[in-house]
XYZ file of C-alpha atoms in Angstrom:
79
model
C 0.000 0.000 0.000
C 1.337 3.390 -0.965
C -0.196 6.620 0.275
C 0.738 9.939 -1.220
C -0.592 13.402 -1.708
C -0.753 15.420 -4.888
C -0.122 19.129 -4.739
C -1.266 21.844 -7.069
C 1.114 22.473 -9.939
C 3.829 24.946 -9.000
C 7.575 25.209 -9.383
C 8.295 23.526 -6.022
C 6.268 20.394 -6.767
C 7.452 17.274 -8.516
C 5.766 17.130 -11.958
C 2.602 15.052 -12.155
C 4.036 12.988 -15.023
C 6.828 11.835 -12.693
C 4.290 10.486 -10.193
C 2.529 8.681 -13.032
C 5.782 7.111 -14.222
C 6.751 6.091 -10.686
C 3.381 4.452 -9.999
C 3.371 2.702 -13.359
C 6.834 1.250 -12.742
C 6.101 0.266 -9.137
C 2.829 -1.358 -10.235
C 4.701 -3.476 -12.769
C 7.275 -4.533 -10.182
C 4.743 -5.055 -7.367
C 1.292 -5.854 -8.814
C -0.096 -6.527 -5.323
C 0.481 -2.914 -4.234
C -2.292 -0.304 -4.256
C -1.661 3.407 -4.608
C -4.049 5.794 -2.891
C -4.427 9.383 -3.987
C -5.567 11.846 -1.338
C -5.950 15.589 -1.289
C -8.362 18.480 -1.245
C -11.392 18.526 -3.564
C -9.689 21.286 -5.558
C -6.955 18.775 -6.504
C -9.390 16.195 -7.930
C -8.526 17.073 -11.521
C -5.067 15.552 -11.017
C -6.501 12.079 -10.507
C -7.611 11.949 -14.143
C -4.004 11.308 -15.133
C -4.071 8.008 -13.209
C -7.434 6.668 -14.370
C -5.845 4.034 -16.630
C -3.844 2.480 -13.776
C -5.865 -0.267 -12.094
C -3.658 -0.134 -8.990
C -4.704 3.456 -8.173
C -7.533 4.250 -5.762
C -8.740 7.838 -5.963
C -9.776 9.239 -2.569
C -9.070 12.889 -3.404
C -11.704 14.994 -1.663
C -13.423 11.891 -0.281
C -11.930 11.499 3.213
C -12.348 13.334 6.475
C -9.341 14.119 8.633
C -10.145 11.145 10.878
C -10.522 8.808 7.904
C -7.219 10.017 6.493
C -5.529 9.413 9.850
C -6.889 5.857 9.914
C -5.716 5.298 6.353
C -2.213 6.506 7.192
C -1.890 3.926 9.966
C -2.251 1.183 7.339
C 0.237 2.563 4.842
C 3.712 1.203 4.355
C 5.073 4.066 2.273
C 4.255 7.762 2.059
C 5.316 10.075 -0.756
C-alpha cells in the first residue's frame, strides 16, 4: 500500500508525469500494491491522469481528517 498526496502544480512540486511514471513502474514490479491518492477537492482534476492504472484508488476529496488518519496507519510508504 502506498499513500501519497498530490499538490497543485507549481515550481516547487514534482511534476505530475513523474508520479505517473513512478506508480506505473512500481505497479509493474509489485502488482499486489495499491496506490491511494488523497488531497483536497480542488486537486481532484489531477486524478484523471491516473485513471488508466488499475492499482490506483482515488480518494481525493473523499476522506475526512479522521478517515485520512486511519488510512495513514495502514500505509507502508508515504510520498
